[in-house]
Amino acid sequence: MTPELSYSLALATPELMLAIGAMAMLMVGVFSGERSTTLVNGLSVAILIAAGAWMLFFGENGLGFNGVFVSDPFARFMKMLTLIGSIVTLVMSVGFAKAEKFDKFEFPVLILLSTLGMLLMVSANDMITLYMGLELQSLAAYVIAAINRDSVRSTEAGLKYFVLGALSSGMLLYGISLVYGYTGNTGFDAIALSLAGGERQLGLVFGLVFVLAGLAFKISAVPFHMWTPDVYEGAPTPVTAFFAAAPKMAAMALIVRVTMGAFEPIAFDWQQIVVFISIASMLLGAFAAIGQRNIKRLMAYSSIGHMGYALVGLAANSQAGVRGVALYMLIYLIMTLGTFAFILAMRRKEGNVEQIDDLAGLSSTNPMMATILTIMMFSLAGIPWLAGFWAKWYVFLAAIDSGLYALAVIGVLASVVGAYYYLRVIKIMWFDEATGGFQPMAGELRLVMTVAGAFVFFYVLIGGPIESMAEAAAGTFF
């Protein structure tokens, strides 16, 4: 083994841990049968935690595998968010999977493989690595969307996700081929060097558009959002929580790395694209959610809107903007996981319920649940001084500093409109007459809700160190 290969493998240790761990868990499941589900789930969580701990204590900066894989502060920050999303999803899924009778050992194995793809996406420094990571993440995601084979809705969600995902992959590949054709390179550094040294060509801009279109699908940004409401509603709720959390972290990190790295010399071109999809996502997320009656569909449109807000920071094309994106994704992750823990706890004797009207009078039947969800809804709406307010503050401030006044104003107006449907949920819980309470909440869901609620409520006191880490991550590109 050459020293260069040894160094590259050392940089990719977390990815190797997930790859080897997934194969080992698959063998445990195959040879032990369905009775191994709890064991495989627990060991999968341990593998994800071990990968995160390795990054935290032994992670270093460098380029590996001839420059196609990069490890830097930004990669480690976003990878930690991705791992947190996957870990919490697996922990929350245990009780629900047993109740709905789809507790199969394949589920945690597929989560591990999907997370491996996400880590590769975050560390991609080459178009080929980008595509490999994206497809590994996506192929596992298509399967887990339809993992509840007894549910027609779940099967439909998996099929829709697969068909539209295949379309986005084709667009991405076409964009990559155009970029390669006009620059002669697939590496991000080489593409940036080629663009800086020559005249910008129209075909290359077309390539950039197709690449960003393929990536925008993964964060469900408008106009590539059409899969999101149906897949969120149809997939099992723990799977929906996973889609809303971990893949969004990796895809947003990849968009930042592609724009701020490979296409940095033609920032004016990609800024226009990002501004458009940001405005479209914020407005659609604000207005389309108003009429929703299913809380998972509501969260789907909420997610579309929040990705639009995060892109406001990227459009600023500054260190403050990238820091805003990193902070926004962290806060969005915590708010989303806390809210989905609550949705998983919406269970009655006949099974889980998903209609917003089922929350009527919750403040009288379970005041603690109602209080925590109220905090989450206020934070998602961006009410001061909760964490969601500071997330929007950082991205809007970055936009204003870069002269994007219209974008910031549209973002604020969209936030005002979006506040309506969050406040409507709060009104139903506190002022409508109770229609019946929920069954006692599982311990792991109570833990996730409590931690998320405390983070959101006390962010103003604990945000300093987090902001310092996001600043260091953003400094990677400047």
Coordinates of C-alpha atoms in Angstrom, one line a residue:
M1 CA 0.0 0.0 0.0
T2 CA 1.5 3.3 -1.1
P3 CA 1.8 6.2 1.4
E4 CA -0.7 8.3 -0.7
L5 CA -3.3 5.5 -0.5
S6 CA -2.8 5.1 3.2
Y7 CA -3.3 8.8 3.7
S8 CA -6.4 8.8 1.5
L9 CA -7.9 5.9 3.4
A10 CA -7.2 7.7 6.7
L11 CA -9.1 10.7 5.5
A12 CA -12.0 8.6 4.5
T13 CA -12.1 6.5 7.7
P14 CA -15.7 7.5 8.6
E15 CA -16.9 6.5 5.2
L16 CA -15.0 3.2 5.5
M17 CA -16.6 2.6 8.9
L18 CA -20.1 3.0 7.4
A19 CA -19.3 0.8 4.3
I20 CA -17.8 -2.1 6.3
G21 CA -20.5 -1.7 9.1
A22 CA -23.3 -1.8 6.5
M23 CA -21.9 -5.0 5.0
A24 CA -21.4 -6.6 8.5
M25 CA -25.0 -5.6 9.5
L26 CA -26.3 -7.1 6.3
M27 CA -24.6 -10.4 7.1
V28 CA -25.9 -10.4 10.7
G29 CA -29.4 -9.8 9.4
V30 CA -29.2 -12.5 6.7
F31 CA -27.9 -15.2 8.9
S32 CA -30.0 -14.3 12.0
G33 CA -33.3 -13.6 10.3
E34 CA -36.0 -11.1 11.4
R35 CA -35.2 -11.6 15.1
S36 CA -32.0 -9.6 14.6
T37 CA -33.8 -6.4 13.7
T38 CA -33.3 -4.8 17.2
L39 CA -29.7 -5.8 17.3
V40 CA -28.9 -4.5 13.8
N41 CA -30.7 -1.3 14.6
G42 CA -28.7 -0.8 17.8
L43 CA -25.4 -1.6 16.1
S44 CA -26.2 0.7 13.2
V45 CA -26.7 3.6 15.6
A46 CA -23.4 2.7 17.3
I47 CA -21.6 2.7 13.9
L48 CA -23.0 6.1 13.0
I49 CA -21.9 7.5 16.4
A50 CA -18.4 5.9 16.0
A51 CA -18.1 7.6 12.6
G52 CA -19.1 11.0 14.1
A53 CA -16.7 10.6 17.1
W54 CA -13.8 9.7 14.7
M55 CA -14.5 12.9 12.7
L56 CA -14.7 15.0 15.9
F57 CA -11.5 13.8 17.5
F58 CA -9.3 12.5 14.7
G59 CA -10.6 14.4 11.6
E60 CA -7.9 16.3 9.6
N61 CA -7.8 18.5 6.5
G62 CA -6.5 17.2 3.2
L63 CA -7.2 15.9 -0.3
G64 CA -7.4 12.2 -1.0
F65 CA -7.6 9.8 -3.9
N66 CA -5.8 12.1 -6.3
G67 CA -7.9 15.1 -5.3
V68 CA -11.4 13.7 -5.8
F69 CA -12.1 13.5 -2.0
V70 CA -11.7 16.5 0.3
S71 CA -11.7 16.7 4.1
D72 CA -12.0 20.2 5.6
P73 CA -13.9 22.1 8.3
F74 CA -16.9 22.6 6.1
A75 CA -17.1 18.9 5.2
R76 CA -16.8 17.9 8.9
F77 CA -19.5 20.4 10.0
M78 CA -22.0 19.2 7.5
K79 CA -21.1 15.5 7.9
M80 CA -21.9 15.9 11.6
L81 CA -25.3 17.3 10.8
T82 CA -25.9 14.4 8.4
L83 CA -24.9 11.8 11.0
I84 CA -27.1 13.4 13.6
G85 CA -30.1 13.3 11.3
S86 CA -29.5 9.6 10.5
I87 CA -28.9 8.6 14.2
V88 CA -32.0 10.3 15.5
T89 CA -34.1 8.9 12.7
L90 CA -33.0 5.3 13.6
V91 CA -33.7 5.9 17.3
M92 CA -37.1 7.3 16.6
S93 CA -38.1 4.6 14.2
V94 CA -38.0 1.6 16.6
G95 CA -41.4 1.9 18.2
F96 CA -43.2 3.0 15.1
A97 CA -41.7 0.2 12.9
K98 CA -42.9 -2.4 15.4
A99 CA -46.4 -1.0 15.7
E100 CA -46.7 -0.8 11.9
K101 CA -45.1 -4.2 11.4
F102 CA -42.3 -3.2 9.0
D103 CA -39.5 -3.6 11.5
K104 CA -37.1 -5.3 9.1
F105 CA -33.3 -5.5 9.5
E106 CA -32.9 -4.1 6.0
F107 CA -34.1 -0.6 7.1
P108 CA -31.1 0.3 9.3
V109 CA -28.7 -1.2 6.7
L110 CA -30.2 1.0 4.0
I111 CA -30.0 4.0 6.2
L112 CA -26.3 3.2 6.7
L113 CA -25.7 2.9 2.9
S114 CA -27.7 6.1 2.2
T115 CA -25.7 8.0 4.9
L116 CA -22.5 6.7 3.3
G117 CA -23.6 8.2 0.0
M118 CA -24.3 11.5 1.8
L119 CA -20.8 11.7 3.4
L120 CA -19.3 11.1 -0.1
M121 CA -21.5 13.9 -1.4
V122 CA -20.2 16.3 1.3
S123 CA -16.6 15.4 0.6
A124 CA -16.9 15.4 -3.2
N125 CA -14.3 17.4 -5.1
D126 CA -14.9 15.9 -8.5
M127 CA -18.0 15.5 -10.6
I128 CA -17.6 11.7 -10.7
T129 CA -17.4 11.5 -6.9
L130 CA -20.4 13.8 -6.7
Y131 CA -22.5 11.5 -8.9
M132 CA -21.4 8.3 -7.1
G133 CA -22.3 9.7 -3.7
L134 CA -25.6 11.1 -5.0
E135 CA -26.7 7.8 -6.6
L136 CA -25.7 5.7 -3.5
Q137 CA -27.7 8.0 -1.3
S138 CA -30.7 8.0 -3.7
L139 CA -30.9 4.3 -4.5
A140 CA -31.2 3.4 -0.8
A141 CA -33.7 6.2 -0.3
Y142 CA -36.0 4.9 -3.1
V143 CA -36.2 1.6 -1.3
I144 CA -36.8 2.8 2.2
A145 CA -39.6 5.1 0.8
A146 CA -41.5 1.9 -0.2
I147 CA -40.2 -0.3 2.6
N148 CA -43.7 -0.8 4.1
R149 CA -44.9 -3.2 1.4
D150 CA -48.3 -3.7 2.9
S151 CA -49.1 0.0 2.4
V152 CA -50.3 1.2 -1.0
R153 CA -49.3 4.8 -0.1
S154 CA -45.8 3.7 0.8
T155 CA -45.4 1.8 -2.5
E156 CA -46.7 4.8 -4.4
A157 CA -44.3 7.1 -2.7
G158 CA -41.3 4.9 -3.5
L159 CA -42.4 4.7 -7.2
K160 CA -42.9 8.5 -7.5
Y161 CA -39.6 9.2 -5.8
F162 CA -37.8 6.7 -8.1
V163 CA -39.2 8.0 -11.4
L164 CA -38.6 11.6 -10.6
G165 CA -35.2 10.9 -9.1
A166 CA -34.2 9.1 -12.2
L167 CA -35.2 12.2 -14.2
S168 CA -33.1 14.5 -12.0
S169 CA -30.1 12.1 -12.3
G170 CA -30.4 12.3 -16.1
M171 CA -30.4 16.1 -15.9
L172 CA -27.4 16.1 -13.6
L173 CA -25.4 13.7 -15.9
Y174 CA -26.2 15.8 -18.9
G175 CA -25.0 18.9 -17.1
I176 CA -21.8 17.1 -16.0
S177 CA -21.1 16.0 -19.6
L178 CA -21.5 19.6 -20.8
V179 CA -19.2 20.9 -18.1
Y180 CA -16.6 18.3 -19.0
G181 CA -17.0 19.0 -22.7
Y182 CA -16.3 22.7 -22.3
T183 CA -13.6 22.6 -19.6
G184 CA -11.9 19.2 -20.3
N185 CA -12.0 18.4 -16.5
T186 CA -14.2 16.8 -13.9
G187 CA -12.3 18.0 -10.8
F188 CA -13.7 21.0 -9.0
D189 CA -10.3 22.7 -8.7
A190 CA -9.4 22.1 -12.4
I191 CA -12.9 23.3 -13.5
A192 CA -12.4 26.6 -11.5
L193 CA -8.9 27.0 -12.9
S194 CA -10.2 26.5 -16.5
L195 CA -13.1 29.0 -16.0
A196 CA -10.8 31.6 -14.4
G197 CA -8.3 31.4 -17.3
G198 CA -10.7 31.5 -20.3
E199 CA -13.8 33.2 -21.7
R200 CA -17.1 32.0 -20.4
Q201 CA -19.0 29.9 -23.0
L202 CA -22.8 29.6 -23.4
G203 CA -22.7 25.8 -23.4
L204 CA -20.9 25.8 -20.1
V205 CA -23.7 27.9 -18.6
F206 CA -26.2 25.4 -19.8
G207 CA -24.1 22.7 -18.1
L208 CA -24.2 24.7 -14.9
V209 CA -28.0 25.1 -15.1
F210 CA -28.5 21.3 -15.5
V211 CA -26.1 20.5 -12.7
L212 CA -27.9 22.9 -10.3
A213 CA -31.3 21.5 -11.5
G214 CA -30.2 17.9 -10.5
L215 CA -28.9 19.1 -7.2
A216 CA -32.0 21.3 -6.5
F217 CA -34.2 18.2 -6.8
K218 CA -32.4 16.7 -3.8
I219 CA -33.3 19.7 -1.6
S220 CA -36.8 19.8 -3.1
A221 CA -36.3 23.4 -4.3
V222 CA -38.9 24.9 -6.7
P223 CA -39.4 24.0 -9.6
F224 CA -38.0 20.5 -8.7
H225 CA -40.2 20.0 -5.6
M226 CA -43.1 18.1 -7.2
W227 CA -42.1 14.8 -5.5
T228 CA -42.0 16.2 -2.0
P229 CA -45.6 16.4 -0.7
D230 CA -46.6 13.0 -2.0
V231 CA -43.5 11.2 -0.9
Y232 CA -43.6 12.9 2.6
E233 CA -47.2 11.9 3.0
G234 CA -47.0 8.3 1.6
A235 CA -43.7 7.1 3.1
P236 CA -43.7 5.7 6.7
T237 CA -43.3 8.6 9.1
P238 CA -39.7 7.7 10.3
V239 CA -38.7 7.6 6.6
T240 CA -40.3 11.0 6.1
A241 CA -38.3 12.3 9.0
F242 CA -35.1 10.9 7.5
F243 CA -35.9 12.5 4.1
A244 CA -36.6 15.9 5.8
A245 CA -33.3 15.8 7.8
A246 CA -30.1 14.0 6.7
P247 CA -30.3 14.1 2.8
K248 CA -31.1 17.9 2.9
M249 CA -27.9 18.5 4.9
A250 CA -25.7 16.6 2.4
A251 CA -27.4 18.1 -0.7
M252 CA -27.1 21.6 0.5
A253 CA -23.5 21.1 1.4
L254 CA -22.9 19.7 -2.1
I255 CA -24.6 22.8 -3.7
V256 CA -22.4 25.1 -1.7
R257 CA -19.2 23.1 -2.6
V258 CA -20.1 23.1 -6.4
T259 CA -21.0 26.8 -6.6
M260 CA -18.3 28.1 -4.2
G261 CA -15.6 25.7 -5.6
A262 CA -16.0 24.6 -9.2
F263 CA -18.1 27.5 -10.5
E264 CA -16.7 30.3 -8.3
P265 CA -15.2 32.2 -11.3
I266 CA -18.7 32.5 -12.9
A267 CA -20.5 33.5 -9.7
F268 CA -22.6 36.0 -11.5
D269 CA -24.3 33.2 -13.5
W270 CA -25.0 30.8 -10.7
Q271 CA -26.2 33.6 -8.4
Q272 CA -29.0 34.4 -10.8
I273 CA -30.1 30.8 -10.7
V274 CA -29.9 30.5 -6.9
V275 CA -31.8 33.8 -6.4
F276 CA -34.6 32.5 -8.7
I277 CA -35.0 29.1 -7.0
S278 CA -34.7 30.7 -3.6
I279 CA -37.6 33.2 -4.3
A280 CA -39.7 30.5 -5.9
S281 CA -39.2 28.1 -3.0
M282 CA -39.9 30.7 -0.4
L283 CA -43.1 31.8 -2.0
L284 CA -44.5 28.3 -2.9
G285 CA -43.6 27.0 0.6
A286 CA -45.5 30.0 2.1
F287 CA -48.7 29.9 0.0
A288 CA -49.1 26.2 -0.9
A289 CA -49.0 25.1 2.8
I290 CA -52.0 27.3 3.8
G291 CA -54.7 24.8 2.6
Q292 CA -53.0 21.6 3.9
R293 CA -54.9 19.4 6.3
N294 CA -52.3 16.6 6.6
I295 CA -49.4 17.5 8.9
K296 CA -46.8 15.6 6.9
R297 CA -47.8 17.4 3.7
L298 CA -47.6 20.7 5.7
M299 CA -44.1 19.8 6.7
A300 CA -43.3 19.0 3.1
Y301 CA -44.2 22.5 2.0
S302 CA -42.5 23.9 5.1
S303 CA -39.3 22.1 4.0
I304 CA -39.5 23.6 0.5
G305 CA -39.8 27.1 2.0
H306 CA -36.9 26.6 4.4
M307 CA -34.6 25.4 1.7
G308 CA -35.5 28.6 -0.1
Y309 CA -34.5 30.6 3.0
A310 CA -31.2 28.7 3.2
L311 CA -30.4 29.5 -0.4
V312 CA -30.7 33.2 0.4
G313 CA -27.4 32.8 2.2
L314 CA -25.7 31.1 -0.7
A315 CA -27.0 33.8 -3.1
A316 CA -25.0 36.3 -1.1
N317 CA -21.7 34.6 -2.3
S318 CA -19.8 35.6 0.8
Q319 CA -18.3 34.1 4.0
A320 CA -21.2 35.5 6.0
G321 CA -23.6 33.8 3.5
V322 CA -22.0 30.4 3.8
R323 CA -21.9 30.7 7.6
G324 CA -25.6 31.6 7.4
V325 CA -26.3 28.5 5.3
A326 CA -24.4 26.2 7.7
L327 CA -26.3 27.7 10.7
Y328 CA -29.6 27.6 9.0
M329 CA -29.2 23.9 8.1
L330 CA -28.2 23.0 11.7
I331 CA -31.2 24.8 13.2
Y332 CA -33.6 23.5 10.6
L333 CA -32.3 20.0 11.3
I334 CA -33.1 20.3 15.1
M335 CA -36.5 21.9 14.5
T336 CA -37.5 19.2 11.9
L337 CA -36.4 16.2 14.1
G338 CA -38.3 17.6 17.1
T339 CA -41.4 18.2 15.0
F340 CA -41.3 14.7 13.5
A341 CA -40.8 13.2 17.0
F342 CA -44.1 14.8 17.8
I343 CA -45.8 13.5 14.6
L344 CA -44.6 10.0 15.5
A345 CA -46.2 10.4 18.9
M346 CA -49.6 11.2 17.4
R347 CA -50.9 7.7 18.1
R348 CA -54.3 6.5 19.2
K349 CA -55.6 3.0 19.8
E350 CA -56.5 2.5 16.2
G351 CA -53.1 3.6 15.0
N352 CA -51.2 6.8 14.0
V353 CA -53.1 9.8 12.9
E354 CA -51.8 12.6 10.6
Q355 CA -54.6 15.1 10.3
I356 CA -53.9 18.6 11.8
D357 CA -57.5 18.5 13.2
D358 CA -56.5 15.5 15.3
L359 CA -54.5 18.0 17.4
A360 CA -57.6 19.8 18.6
G361 CA -57.5 20.5 22.3
L362 CA -54.1 18.9 22.9
S363 CA -53.3 21.5 25.5
S364 CA -55.9 20.0 27.8
T365 CA -55.1 16.4 27.2
N366 CA -51.3 16.6 27.1
P367 CA -50.0 20.2 27.9
M368 CA -46.4 19.2 27.7
M369 CA -46.6 17.9 24.1
A370 CA -48.6 21.0 23.2
T371 CA -46.1 23.3 24.8
I372 CA -43.1 21.7 23.0
L373 CA -44.9 21.7 19.6
T374 CA -45.8 25.3 20.1
I375 CA -42.2 26.2 20.6
M376 CA -41.3 24.3 17.4
M377 CA -44.0 26.0 15.4
F378 CA -43.0 29.5 16.6
S379 CA -39.4 28.7 15.8
L380 CA -40.3 27.4 12.3
A381 CA -42.2 30.6 11.7
G382 CA -39.1 32.6 12.8
I383 CA -40.6 34.3 15.9
P384 CA -38.0 36.1 18.0
W385 CA -35.9 35.0 19.9
L386 CA -36.2 31.4 19.2
A387 CA -33.6 29.5 17.1
G388 CA -35.6 29.8 13.8
F389 CA -35.5 33.6 14.1
W390 CA -31.7 33.6 14.3
A391 CA -31.4 31.2 11.3
K392 CA -33.3 33.6 9.1
W393 CA -31.5 36.6 10.6
Y394 CA -28.1 35.3 9.5
V395 CA -29.1 34.6 5.9
F396 CA -31.1 37.8 5.4
L397 CA -28.2 39.8 6.9
A398 CA -25.7 38.2 4.5
A399 CA -28.1 39.0 1.6
I400 CA -28.3 42.7 2.7
D401 CA -24.5 42.9 3.1
S402 CA -24.2 41.7 -0.5
G403 CA -26.7 44.2 -1.8
L404 CA -29.5 41.7 -2.4
Y405 CA -32.2 43.9 -0.8
A406 CA -35.1 42.6 -2.9
L407 CA -34.3 39.0 -2.1
A408 CA -34.2 39.8 1.7
V409 CA -37.5 41.7 1.5
I410 CA -39.2 38.9 -0.3
G411 CA -37.9 36.5 2.2
V412 CA -39.3 38.5 5.1
L413 CA -42.7 38.8 3.4
A414 CA -42.8 35.1 2.7
S415 CA -42.0 34.5 6.4
V416 CA -45.0 36.6 7.4
V417 CA -47.3 34.6 5.1
G418 CA -45.8 31.3 6.2
A419 CA -46.4 32.2 9.9
Y420 CA -50.1 31.8 9.3
Y421 CA -50.1 28.0 8.9
Y422 CA -47.8 27.5 11.8
L423 CA -50.0 29.7 14.0
R424 CA -53.0 27.8 12.8
V425 CA -51.6 24.6 14.3
I426 CA -51.0 26.4 17.6
K427 CA -54.6 27.8 17.6
I428 CA -56.0 24.3 17.0
M429 CA -54.0 22.8 19.9
W430 CA -54.8 25.6 22.4
F431 CA -58.3 26.9 21.5
D432 CA -60.2 24.1 19.8
E433 CA -62.2 21.5 21.8
A434 CA -60.5 18.2 22.5
T435 CA -61.4 15.3 20.3
G436 CA -59.5 12.7 22.2
G437 CA -55.9 12.3 23.5
F438 CA -53.0 10.4 22.3
Q439 CA -51.4 7.2 23.8
P440 CA -48.4 7.6 26.1
M441 CA -45.3 8.7 24.2
A442 CA -42.3 6.4 23.8
G443 CA -39.3 7.3 25.8
E444 CA -37.0 7.9 22.8
L445 CA -39.6 10.3 21.3
R446 CA -39.9 12.2 24.5
L447 CA -36.1 12.6 24.7
V448 CA -35.8 13.9 21.1
M449 CA -38.7 16.3 21.6
T450 CA -37.3 17.6 24.9
V451 CA -33.7 18.1 23.6
A452 CA -35.0 19.8 20.4
G453 CA -37.3 22.0 22.4
A454 CA -34.6 23.0 24.8
F455 CA -32.1 23.8 21.9
V456 CA -34.7 25.9 20.1
F457 CA -35.7 27.8 23.2
F458 CA -32.3 28.4 24.7
Y459 CA -30.4 28.9 21.4
V460 CA -29.8 32.6 22.2
L461 CA -27.7 31.4 25.3
I462 CA -25.8 28.5 23.7
G463 CA -25.4 29.8 20.1
G464 CA -21.9 31.3 20.5
P465 CA -19.8 28.2 20.1
I466 CA -22.0 26.9 17.3
E467 CA -21.6 30.1 15.4
S468 CA -17.9 29.9 15.8
M469 CA -17.8 26.4 14.3
A470 CA -20.0 27.6 11.4
E471 CA -17.6 30.6 10.9
A472 CA -14.7 28.2 10.7
A473 CA -16.6 26.0 8.2
A474 CA -17.4 28.9 6.0
G475 CA -13.8 30.0 6.1
T476 CA -12.9 26.9 4.0
F477 CA -14.0 28.8 0.8
F478 CA -12.5 32.2 1.6

